[in-house]
Short mmCIF file of C-alpha atoms in Angstrom, two decimals:
data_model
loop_
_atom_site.label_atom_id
_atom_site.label_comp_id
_atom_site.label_asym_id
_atom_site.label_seq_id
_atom_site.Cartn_x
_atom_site.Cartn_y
_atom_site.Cartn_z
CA UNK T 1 135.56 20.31 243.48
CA UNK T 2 133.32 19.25 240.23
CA UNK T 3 134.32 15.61 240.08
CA UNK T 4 131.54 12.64 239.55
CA UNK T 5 132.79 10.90 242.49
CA UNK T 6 130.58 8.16 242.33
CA UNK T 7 130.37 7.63 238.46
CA UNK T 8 133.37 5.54 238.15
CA UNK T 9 132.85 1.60 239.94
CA UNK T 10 132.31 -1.65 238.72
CA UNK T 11 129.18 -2.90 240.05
CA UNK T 12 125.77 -4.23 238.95
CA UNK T 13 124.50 -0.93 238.80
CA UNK T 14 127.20 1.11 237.11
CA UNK T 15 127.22 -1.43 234.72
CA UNK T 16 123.19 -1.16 234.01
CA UNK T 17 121.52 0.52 231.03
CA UNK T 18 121.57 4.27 231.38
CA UNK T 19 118.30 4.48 230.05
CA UNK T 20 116.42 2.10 232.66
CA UNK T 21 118.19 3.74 235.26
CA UNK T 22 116.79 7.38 234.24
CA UNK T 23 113.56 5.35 234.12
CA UNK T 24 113.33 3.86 237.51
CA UNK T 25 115.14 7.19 238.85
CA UNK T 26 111.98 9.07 237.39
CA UNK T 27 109.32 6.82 238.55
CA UNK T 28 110.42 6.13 242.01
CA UNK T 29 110.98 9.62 242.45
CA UNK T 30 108.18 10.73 241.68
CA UNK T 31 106.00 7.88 243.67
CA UNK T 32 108.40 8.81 246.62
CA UNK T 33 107.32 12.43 246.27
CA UNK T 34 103.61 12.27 246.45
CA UNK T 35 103.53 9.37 248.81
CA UNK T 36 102.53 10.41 252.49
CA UNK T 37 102.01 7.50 254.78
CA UNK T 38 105.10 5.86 256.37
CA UNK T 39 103.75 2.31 255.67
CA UNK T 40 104.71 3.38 252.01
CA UNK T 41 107.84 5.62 252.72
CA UNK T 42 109.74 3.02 255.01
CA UNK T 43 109.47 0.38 252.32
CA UNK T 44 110.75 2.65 249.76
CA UNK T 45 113.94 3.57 252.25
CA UNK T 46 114.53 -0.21 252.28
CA UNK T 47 114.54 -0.10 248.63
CA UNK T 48 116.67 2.69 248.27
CA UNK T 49 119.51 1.74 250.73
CA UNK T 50 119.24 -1.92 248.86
CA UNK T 51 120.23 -0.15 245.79
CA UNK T 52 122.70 1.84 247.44
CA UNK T 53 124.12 -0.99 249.04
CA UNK T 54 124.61 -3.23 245.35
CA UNK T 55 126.36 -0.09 243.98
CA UNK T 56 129.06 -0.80 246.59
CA UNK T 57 129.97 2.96 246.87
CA UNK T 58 131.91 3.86 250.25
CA UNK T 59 128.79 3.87 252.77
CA UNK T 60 131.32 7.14 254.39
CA UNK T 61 131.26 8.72 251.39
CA UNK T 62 127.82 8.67 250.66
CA UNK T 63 126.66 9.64 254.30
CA UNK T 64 128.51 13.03 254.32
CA UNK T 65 126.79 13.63 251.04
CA UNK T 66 123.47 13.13 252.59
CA UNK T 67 124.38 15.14 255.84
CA UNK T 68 125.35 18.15 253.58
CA UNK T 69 122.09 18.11 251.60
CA UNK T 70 119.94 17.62 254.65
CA UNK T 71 120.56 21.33 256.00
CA UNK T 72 116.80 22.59 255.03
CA UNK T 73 115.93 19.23 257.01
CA UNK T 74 117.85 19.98 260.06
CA UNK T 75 115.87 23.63 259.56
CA UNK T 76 112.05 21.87 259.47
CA UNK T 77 113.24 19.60 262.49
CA UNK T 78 114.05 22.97 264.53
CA UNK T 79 109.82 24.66 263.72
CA UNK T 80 107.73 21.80 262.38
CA UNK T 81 107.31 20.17 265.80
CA UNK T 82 106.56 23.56 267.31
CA UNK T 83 104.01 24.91 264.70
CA UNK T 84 102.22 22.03 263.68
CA UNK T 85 98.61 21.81 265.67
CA UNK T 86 98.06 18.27 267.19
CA UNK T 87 98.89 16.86 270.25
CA UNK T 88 100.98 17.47 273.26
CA UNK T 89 104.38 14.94 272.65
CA UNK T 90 106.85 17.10 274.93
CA UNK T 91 107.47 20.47 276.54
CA UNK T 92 110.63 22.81 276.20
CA UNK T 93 110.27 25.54 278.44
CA UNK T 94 107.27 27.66 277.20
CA UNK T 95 107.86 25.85 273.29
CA UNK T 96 105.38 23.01 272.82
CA UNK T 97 105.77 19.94 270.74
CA UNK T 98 103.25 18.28 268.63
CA UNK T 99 103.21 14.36 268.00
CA UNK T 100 101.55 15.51 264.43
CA UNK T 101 104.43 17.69 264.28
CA UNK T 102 107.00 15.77 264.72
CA UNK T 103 105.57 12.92 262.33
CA UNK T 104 104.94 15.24 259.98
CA UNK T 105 108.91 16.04 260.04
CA UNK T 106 109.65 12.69 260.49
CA UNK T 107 107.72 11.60 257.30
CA UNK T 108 109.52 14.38 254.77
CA UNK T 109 113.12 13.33 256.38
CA UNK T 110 112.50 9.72 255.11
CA UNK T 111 111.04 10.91 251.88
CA UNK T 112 113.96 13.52 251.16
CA UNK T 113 116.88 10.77 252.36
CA UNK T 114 115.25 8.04 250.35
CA UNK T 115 114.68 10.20 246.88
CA UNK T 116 118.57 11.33 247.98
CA UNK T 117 120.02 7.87 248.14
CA UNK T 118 117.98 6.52 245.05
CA UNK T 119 119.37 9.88 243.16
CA UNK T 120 123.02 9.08 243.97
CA UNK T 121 122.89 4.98 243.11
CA UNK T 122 121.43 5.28 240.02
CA UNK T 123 122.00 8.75 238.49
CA UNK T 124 125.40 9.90 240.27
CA UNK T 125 126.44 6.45 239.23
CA UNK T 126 126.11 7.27 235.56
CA UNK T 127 128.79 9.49 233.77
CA UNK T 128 127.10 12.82 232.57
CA UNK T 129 128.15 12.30 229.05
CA UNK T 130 126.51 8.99 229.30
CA UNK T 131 123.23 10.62 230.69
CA UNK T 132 123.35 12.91 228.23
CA UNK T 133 123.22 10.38 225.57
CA UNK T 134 120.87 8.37 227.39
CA UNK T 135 118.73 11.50 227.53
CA UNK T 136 118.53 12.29 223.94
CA UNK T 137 117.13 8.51 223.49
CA UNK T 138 114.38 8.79 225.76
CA UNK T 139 112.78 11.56 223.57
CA UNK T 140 114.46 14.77 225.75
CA UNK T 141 114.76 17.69 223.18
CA UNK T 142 118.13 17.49 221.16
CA UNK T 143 118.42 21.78 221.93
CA UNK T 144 117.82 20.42 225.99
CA UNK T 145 120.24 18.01 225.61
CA UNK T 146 123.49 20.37 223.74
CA UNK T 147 122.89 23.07 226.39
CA UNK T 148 123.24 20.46 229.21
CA UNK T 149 126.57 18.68 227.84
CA UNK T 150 127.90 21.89 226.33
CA UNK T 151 127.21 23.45 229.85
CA UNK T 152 128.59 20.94 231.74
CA UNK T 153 131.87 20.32 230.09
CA UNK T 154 132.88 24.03 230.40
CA UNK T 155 132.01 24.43 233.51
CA UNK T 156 135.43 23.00 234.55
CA UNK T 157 137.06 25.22 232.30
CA UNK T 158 135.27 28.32 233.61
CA UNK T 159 136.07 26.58 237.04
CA UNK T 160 139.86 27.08 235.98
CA UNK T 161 139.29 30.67 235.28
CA UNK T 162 137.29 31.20 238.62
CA UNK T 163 140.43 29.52 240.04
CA UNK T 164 143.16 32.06 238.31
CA UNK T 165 141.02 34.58 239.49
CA UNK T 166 140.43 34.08 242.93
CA UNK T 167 144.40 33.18 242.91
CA UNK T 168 145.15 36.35 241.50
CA UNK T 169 143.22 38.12 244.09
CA UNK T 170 144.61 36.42 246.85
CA UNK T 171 148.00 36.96 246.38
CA UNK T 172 147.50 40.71 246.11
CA UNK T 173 145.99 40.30 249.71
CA UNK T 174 142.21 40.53 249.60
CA UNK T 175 140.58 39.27 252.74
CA UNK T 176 136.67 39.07 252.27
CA UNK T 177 134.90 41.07 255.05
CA UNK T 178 131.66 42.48 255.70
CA UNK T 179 132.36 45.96 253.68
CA UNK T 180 131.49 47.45 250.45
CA UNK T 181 135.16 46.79 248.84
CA UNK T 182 134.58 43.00 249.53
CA UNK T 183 131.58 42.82 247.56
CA UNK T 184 132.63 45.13 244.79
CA UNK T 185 136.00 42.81 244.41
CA UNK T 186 133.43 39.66 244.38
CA UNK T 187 131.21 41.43 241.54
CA UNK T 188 133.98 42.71 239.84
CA UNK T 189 134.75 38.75 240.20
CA UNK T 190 131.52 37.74 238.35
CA UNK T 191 131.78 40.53 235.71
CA UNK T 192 135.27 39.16 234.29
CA UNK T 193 134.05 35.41 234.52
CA UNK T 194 131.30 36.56 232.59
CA UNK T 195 133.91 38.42 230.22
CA UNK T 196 136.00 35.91 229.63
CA UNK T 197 133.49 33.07 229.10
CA UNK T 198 132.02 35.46 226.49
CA UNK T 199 135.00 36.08 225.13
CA UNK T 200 135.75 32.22 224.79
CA UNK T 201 132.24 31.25 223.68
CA UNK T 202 132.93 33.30 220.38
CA UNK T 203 136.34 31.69 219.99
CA UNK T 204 134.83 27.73 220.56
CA UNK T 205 131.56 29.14 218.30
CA UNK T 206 134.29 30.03 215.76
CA UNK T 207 136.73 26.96 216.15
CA UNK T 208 133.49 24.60 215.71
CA UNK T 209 132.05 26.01 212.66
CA UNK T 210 135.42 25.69 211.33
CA UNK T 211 135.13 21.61 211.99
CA UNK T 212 131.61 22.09 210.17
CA UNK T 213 129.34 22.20 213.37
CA UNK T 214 125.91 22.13 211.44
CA UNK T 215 123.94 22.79 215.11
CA UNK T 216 123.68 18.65 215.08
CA UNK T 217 125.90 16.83 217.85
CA UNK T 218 126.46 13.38 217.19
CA UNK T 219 127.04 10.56 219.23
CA UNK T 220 128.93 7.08 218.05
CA UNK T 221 127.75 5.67 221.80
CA UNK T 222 125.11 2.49 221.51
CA UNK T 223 123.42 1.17 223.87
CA UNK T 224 122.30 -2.80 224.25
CA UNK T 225 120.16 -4.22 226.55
CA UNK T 226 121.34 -7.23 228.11
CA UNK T 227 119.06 -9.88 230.37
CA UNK T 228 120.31 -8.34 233.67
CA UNK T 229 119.04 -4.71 232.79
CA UNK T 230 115.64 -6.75 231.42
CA UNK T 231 115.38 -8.23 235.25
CA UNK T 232 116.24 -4.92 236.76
CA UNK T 233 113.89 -2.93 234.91
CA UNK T 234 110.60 -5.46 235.81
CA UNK T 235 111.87 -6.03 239.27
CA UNK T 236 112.35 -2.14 240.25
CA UNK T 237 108.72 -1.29 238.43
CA UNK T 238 107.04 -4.57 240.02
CA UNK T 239 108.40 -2.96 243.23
CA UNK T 240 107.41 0.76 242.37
CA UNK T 241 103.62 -0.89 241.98
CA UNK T 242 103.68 -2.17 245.07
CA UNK T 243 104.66 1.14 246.70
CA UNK T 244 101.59 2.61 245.06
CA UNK T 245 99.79 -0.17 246.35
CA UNK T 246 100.97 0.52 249.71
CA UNK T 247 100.58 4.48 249.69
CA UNK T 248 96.79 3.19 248.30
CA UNK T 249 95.57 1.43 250.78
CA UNK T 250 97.01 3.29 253.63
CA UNK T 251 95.00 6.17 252.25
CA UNK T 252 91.80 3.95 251.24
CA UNK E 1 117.13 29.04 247.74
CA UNK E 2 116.74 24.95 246.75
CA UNK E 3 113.73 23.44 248.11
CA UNK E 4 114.79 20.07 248.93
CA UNK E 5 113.01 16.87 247.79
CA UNK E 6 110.00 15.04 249.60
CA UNK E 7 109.11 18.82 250.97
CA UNK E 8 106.25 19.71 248.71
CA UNK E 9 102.85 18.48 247.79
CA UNK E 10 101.82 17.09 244.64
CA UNK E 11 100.08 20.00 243.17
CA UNK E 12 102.91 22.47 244.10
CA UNK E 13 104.97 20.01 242.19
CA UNK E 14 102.89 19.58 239.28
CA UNK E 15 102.39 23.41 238.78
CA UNK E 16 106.36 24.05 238.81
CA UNK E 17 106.51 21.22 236.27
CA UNK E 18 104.04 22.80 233.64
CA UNK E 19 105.20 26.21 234.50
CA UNK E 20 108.66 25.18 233.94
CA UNK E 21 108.07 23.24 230.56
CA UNK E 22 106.07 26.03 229.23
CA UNK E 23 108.96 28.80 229.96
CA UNK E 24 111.40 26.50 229.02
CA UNK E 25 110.02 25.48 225.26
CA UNK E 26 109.39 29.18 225.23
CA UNK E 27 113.46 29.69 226.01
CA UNK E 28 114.21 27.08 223.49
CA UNK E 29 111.87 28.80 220.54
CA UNK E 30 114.10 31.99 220.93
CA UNK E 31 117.69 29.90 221.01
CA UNK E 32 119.19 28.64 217.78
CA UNK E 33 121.25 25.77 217.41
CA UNK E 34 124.32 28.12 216.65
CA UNK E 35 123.85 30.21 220.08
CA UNK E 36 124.11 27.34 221.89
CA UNK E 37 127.54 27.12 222.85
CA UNK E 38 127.35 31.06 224.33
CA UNK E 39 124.31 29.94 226.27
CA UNK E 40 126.16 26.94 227.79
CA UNK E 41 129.24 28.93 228.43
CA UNK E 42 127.51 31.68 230.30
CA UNK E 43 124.84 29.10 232.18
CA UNK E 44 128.02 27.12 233.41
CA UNK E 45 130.11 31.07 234.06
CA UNK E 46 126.97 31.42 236.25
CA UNK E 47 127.19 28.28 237.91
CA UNK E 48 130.81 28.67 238.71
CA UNK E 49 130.01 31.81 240.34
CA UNK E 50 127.26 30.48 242.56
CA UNK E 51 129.96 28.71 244.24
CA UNK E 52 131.37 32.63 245.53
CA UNK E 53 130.41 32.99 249.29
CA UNK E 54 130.15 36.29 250.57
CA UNK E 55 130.40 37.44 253.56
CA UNK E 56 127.49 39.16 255.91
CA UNK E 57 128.27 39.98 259.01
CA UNK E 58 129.42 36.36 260.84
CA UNK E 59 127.29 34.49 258.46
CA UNK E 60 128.06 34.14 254.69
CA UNK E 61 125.86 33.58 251.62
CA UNK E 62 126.81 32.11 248.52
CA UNK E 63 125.74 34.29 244.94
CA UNK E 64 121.95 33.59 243.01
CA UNK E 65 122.82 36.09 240.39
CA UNK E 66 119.33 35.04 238.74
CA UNK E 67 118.78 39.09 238.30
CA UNK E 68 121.63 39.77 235.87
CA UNK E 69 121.11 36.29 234.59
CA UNK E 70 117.54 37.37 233.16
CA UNK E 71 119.24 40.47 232.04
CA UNK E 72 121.59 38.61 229.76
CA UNK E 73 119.75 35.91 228.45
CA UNK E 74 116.36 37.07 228.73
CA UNK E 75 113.82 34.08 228.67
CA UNK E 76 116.78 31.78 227.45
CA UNK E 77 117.36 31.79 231.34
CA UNK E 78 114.97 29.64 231.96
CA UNK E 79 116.56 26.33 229.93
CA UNK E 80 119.75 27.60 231.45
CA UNK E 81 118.84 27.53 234.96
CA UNK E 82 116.97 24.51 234.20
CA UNK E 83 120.05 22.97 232.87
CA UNK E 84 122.22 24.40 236.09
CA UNK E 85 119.58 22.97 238.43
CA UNK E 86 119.95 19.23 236.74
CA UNK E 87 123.60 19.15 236.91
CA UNK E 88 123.61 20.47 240.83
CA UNK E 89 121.18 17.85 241.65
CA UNK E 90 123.56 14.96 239.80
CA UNK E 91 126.38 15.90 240.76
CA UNK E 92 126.13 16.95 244.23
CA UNK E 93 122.14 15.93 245.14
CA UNK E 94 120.99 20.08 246.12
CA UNK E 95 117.44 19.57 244.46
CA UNK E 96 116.66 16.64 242.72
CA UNK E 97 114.12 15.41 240.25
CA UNK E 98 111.20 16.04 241.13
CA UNK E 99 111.84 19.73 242.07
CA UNK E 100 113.66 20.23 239.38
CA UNK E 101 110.57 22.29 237.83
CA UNK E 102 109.33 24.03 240.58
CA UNK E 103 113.19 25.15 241.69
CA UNK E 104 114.06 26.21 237.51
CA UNK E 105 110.01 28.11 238.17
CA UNK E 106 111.39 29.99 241.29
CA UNK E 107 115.04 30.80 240.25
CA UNK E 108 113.89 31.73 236.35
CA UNK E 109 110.64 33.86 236.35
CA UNK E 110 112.28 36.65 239.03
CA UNK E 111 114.91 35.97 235.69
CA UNK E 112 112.51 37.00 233.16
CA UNK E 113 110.45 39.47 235.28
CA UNK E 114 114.10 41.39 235.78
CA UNK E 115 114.08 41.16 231.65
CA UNK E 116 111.49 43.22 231.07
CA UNK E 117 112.14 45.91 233.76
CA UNK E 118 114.92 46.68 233.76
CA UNK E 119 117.46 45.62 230.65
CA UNK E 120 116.35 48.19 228.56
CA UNK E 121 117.20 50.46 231.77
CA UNK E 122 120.29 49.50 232.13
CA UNK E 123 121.67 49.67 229.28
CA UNK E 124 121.52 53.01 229.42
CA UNK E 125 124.29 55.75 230.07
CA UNK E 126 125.95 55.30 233.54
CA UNK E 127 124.25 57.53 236.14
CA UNK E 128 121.83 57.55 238.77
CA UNK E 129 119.12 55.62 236.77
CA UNK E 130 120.96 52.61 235.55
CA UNK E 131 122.49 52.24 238.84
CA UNK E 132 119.53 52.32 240.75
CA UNK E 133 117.72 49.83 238.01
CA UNK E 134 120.82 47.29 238.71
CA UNK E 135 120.50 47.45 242.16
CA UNK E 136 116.87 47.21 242.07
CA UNK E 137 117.19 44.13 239.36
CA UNK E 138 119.53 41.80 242.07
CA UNK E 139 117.48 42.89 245.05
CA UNK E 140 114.12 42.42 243.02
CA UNK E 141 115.37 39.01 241.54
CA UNK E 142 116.41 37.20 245.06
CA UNK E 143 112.96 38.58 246.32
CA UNK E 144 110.44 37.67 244.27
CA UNK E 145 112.62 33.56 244.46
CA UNK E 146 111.86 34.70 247.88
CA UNK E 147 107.84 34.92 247.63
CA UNK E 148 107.68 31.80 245.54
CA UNK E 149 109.43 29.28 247.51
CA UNK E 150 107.79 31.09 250.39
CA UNK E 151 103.93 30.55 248.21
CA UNK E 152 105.59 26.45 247.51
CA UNK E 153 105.80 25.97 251.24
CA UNK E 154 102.35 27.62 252.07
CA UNK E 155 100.53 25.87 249.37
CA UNK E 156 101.51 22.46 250.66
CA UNK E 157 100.81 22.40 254.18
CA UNK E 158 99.33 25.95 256.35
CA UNK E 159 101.42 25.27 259.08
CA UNK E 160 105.06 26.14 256.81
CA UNK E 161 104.03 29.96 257.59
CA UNK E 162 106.95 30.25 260.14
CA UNK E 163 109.06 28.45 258.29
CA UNK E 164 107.91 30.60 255.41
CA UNK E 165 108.60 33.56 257.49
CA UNK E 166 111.90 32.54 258.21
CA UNK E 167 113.46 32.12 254.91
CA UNK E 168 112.17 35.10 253.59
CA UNK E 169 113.60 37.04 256.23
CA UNK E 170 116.77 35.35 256.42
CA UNK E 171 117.14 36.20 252.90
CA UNK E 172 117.06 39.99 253.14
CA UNK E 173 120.55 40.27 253.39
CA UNK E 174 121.13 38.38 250.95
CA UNK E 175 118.89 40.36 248.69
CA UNK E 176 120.58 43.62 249.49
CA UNK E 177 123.89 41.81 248.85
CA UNK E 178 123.02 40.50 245.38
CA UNK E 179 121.22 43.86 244.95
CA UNK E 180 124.50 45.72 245.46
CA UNK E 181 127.12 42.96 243.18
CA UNK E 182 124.25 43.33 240.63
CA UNK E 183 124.86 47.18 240.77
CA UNK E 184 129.08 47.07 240.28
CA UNK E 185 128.70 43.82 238.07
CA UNK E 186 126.85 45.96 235.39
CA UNK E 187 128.54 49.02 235.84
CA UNK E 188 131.99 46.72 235.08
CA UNK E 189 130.14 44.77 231.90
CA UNK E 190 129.29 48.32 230.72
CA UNK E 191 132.62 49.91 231.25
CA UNK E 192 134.77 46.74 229.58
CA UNK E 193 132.42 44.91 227.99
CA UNK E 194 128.94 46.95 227.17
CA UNK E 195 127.67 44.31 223.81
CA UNK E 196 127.14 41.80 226.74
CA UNK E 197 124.47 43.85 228.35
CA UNK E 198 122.89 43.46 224.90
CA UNK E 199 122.35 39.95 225.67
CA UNK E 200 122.88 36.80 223.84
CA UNK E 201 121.22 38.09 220.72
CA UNK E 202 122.23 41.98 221.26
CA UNK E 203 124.19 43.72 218.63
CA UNK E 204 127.97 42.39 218.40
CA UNK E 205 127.52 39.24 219.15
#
């Protein structure tokens, strides 16, 4: 269930410096996010699905991805065209449909799919370890940094321990429902996972001082820059500029 | 409770970014190097157990638990759920980057706010009080994440307000849900293990 199932591959971009990739994830993200005119946000699709497309990731793959995340999507598509003021597009009955409405949904379905697909070719393409890594060289907080790589590698072994227990419970024949027993099982549930993890944080606290765990956590991973992460780098920011450019003088 | 990206403005956005930095180097301040491992374990126990759905009715909701997260790590909950938030949006895209501060904002000040009403409370002996102060704490945590990704969506664009609505009300259940696995979580942690309710920096640990 926790697997990076797009961090392994051998393309372009899996090969690229972590750290440029953060970069560019950052910046177009963030340009993608405050842009608001189409002329910008179709442009920026192109871009993404280009990216998406030299990661060579299965295209089926990634498109149930995006259908899962898109449920608060599917939700705007249902009320925007009916609450936003603007012109008459088409009737339903007594519901009314705005053209400014349905723009307006249109333009945050391109924005959310395109920060999605940008998200998953150049961060879900990166181990975690390796983002944490290339996190602590861009200046991140070292304290940041341990809590996310600590968090994230025991999360599959409190994943295990979920697993035992739900197991456990199963086999004794619990059958969630809609009654008070269900949700006192599921809490009782949370209370030993959060028993046992605190049981098993003291023994890894314990095992690590023992191996001399000074509160530093080192890593023998280097990085090197290499001409194709050099073109990358100016070609996606060259391209980001141009976005702004675009957004600009729709607005101007 | 995610607000996806390319939903909110740029203002809404910068605001959960500064709000989120500032509770999160205030998190950091109070967390030493050597309590990091416990913090990870427990943010990553509470991740786990956001994957539990539960049942209402023919619907189900899956667990916050951002209540009796507050109550154990206190303002450490904001790095954690910040942490939590950047791993959900790597690994399986819910969030994302640019949300990531205004999604830790929503999910970790109902955290904190829970923190200072009610740990104290219940830590006390098991009765009436306590009880009502942990069901209070999971209903009063989901509710307040309620109001501010309701406030997000307002603040962007006027015409939200039904959507706005909507969540808010869909999420009563799920408040009185969390409100009521809030109250038997921390009547268990008290009956097998009571230092927890402590916190991270409570006596025994």
């Amino acid at each position: 269930m926790i697997e990076e199932q797009f961090s392994t591959g051998q393309s372009f971009v899996h090969g690229l410096d972590p750290r440029f990739k953060i970069i560019v994830a950052i910046l177009f993200s963030v340009v993608v996010a405050v842009s608001s005119n189409l002329l910008a946000l179709l442009p920026a699709l192109a871009l993404s699905l280009f990216l998406m497309a030299l990661t060579r990731l299965s295209p089926r793959k990634v498109f149930y991805r995006l259908l899962l995340v898109n449920g608060l999507i599917l939700f705007l598509w249902l009320l925007l065209p009916f609450t936003y003021k603007g012109e008459t597009l088409f009737t339903i009955g007594p519901l009314v449909g705005t053209k400014e409405g349905v723009l307006y949904a249109s333009r945050i379905t391109v924005k959310c799919n395109t920060i999605l697909l940008a998200m998953i070719a150049l961060l879900a393409t990166t181990p975690i370890f390796t983002l944490g890594h290339a996190m602590s060289k861009l200046y991140i907080p070292d304290k940041i940094i341990h809590l996310f790589l600590f968090t994230y590698r025991y999360i599959h072994v409190i994943f295990q321990e979920y697993r035992r227990l739900t197991n456990a419970m199963r086999i004794r024949g619990f059958m969630p429902r809609t009654n008070i027993h269900t949700y006192r099982s599921y809490a009782y549930l949370v209370g030993m996972l959060l028993v046992r993890s605190y049981d098993r944080a003291e023994r890894i606290h314990r095992a690590m001082l023992c191996r001399g765990f000074s509160g530093k956590y080192y890593t023998l991973s280097r990085f090197s820059i290499n001409i194709g992460d050099i073109l990358y780098l100016s070609l996606m920011l060259a391209a980001i500029l141009g976005l702004v450019f675009l957004q600009w003088r729709a607005i101007a | 409770m995610h607000i996806s990206e390319g939903v909110l403005s740029a203002p809404v956005l910068v605001t959960g970014v500064v709000l989120a930095a500032a509770g999160v180097s205030v998190g950091l301040r109070k967390m030493d190097y050597e309590k990091i491992p416990q913090v990870a374990v427990l943010s990553s126990a509470f991740f786990v157990a956001s994957f539990i759905h539960v049942p209402i009715g023919p619907a189900n909701a899956h667990l916050i638990l951002n209540g009796i997260s507050g109550i154990l790590l206190g303002w450490l909950c904001f790095p954690s759920i910040l942490v939590a938030l950047a791993l959900q949006a790597i690994l399986f895209q819910f969030g994302g980057i640019t949300v990531l501060g205004i999604n830790t904002v929503n999910m970790a000040l109902p955290g904190v706010t829970c923190y200072y009403l009610f740990s104290r409370l219940v830590k006390r002996e098991r009765g009436l009080l306590s009880s009502a102060a942990a069901f209070t704490c999971g209903f009063l945590a989901v509710f307040l994440s309620g109001i501010l990704v309701a406030l997000c969506l307002l603040f962007t664009e006027e015409s939200f307000m039904s959507v706005a609505k909507l969540i808010l009300l869909a999420h009563l259940p799920v408040m009185i849900i969390e409100g009521i696995i809030t109250l038997f979580c921390v009547a268990f942690l008290a009956r097998v293990k009571p230092e927890l309710l402590g916190g991270i920096y409570g006596k025994g640990s």
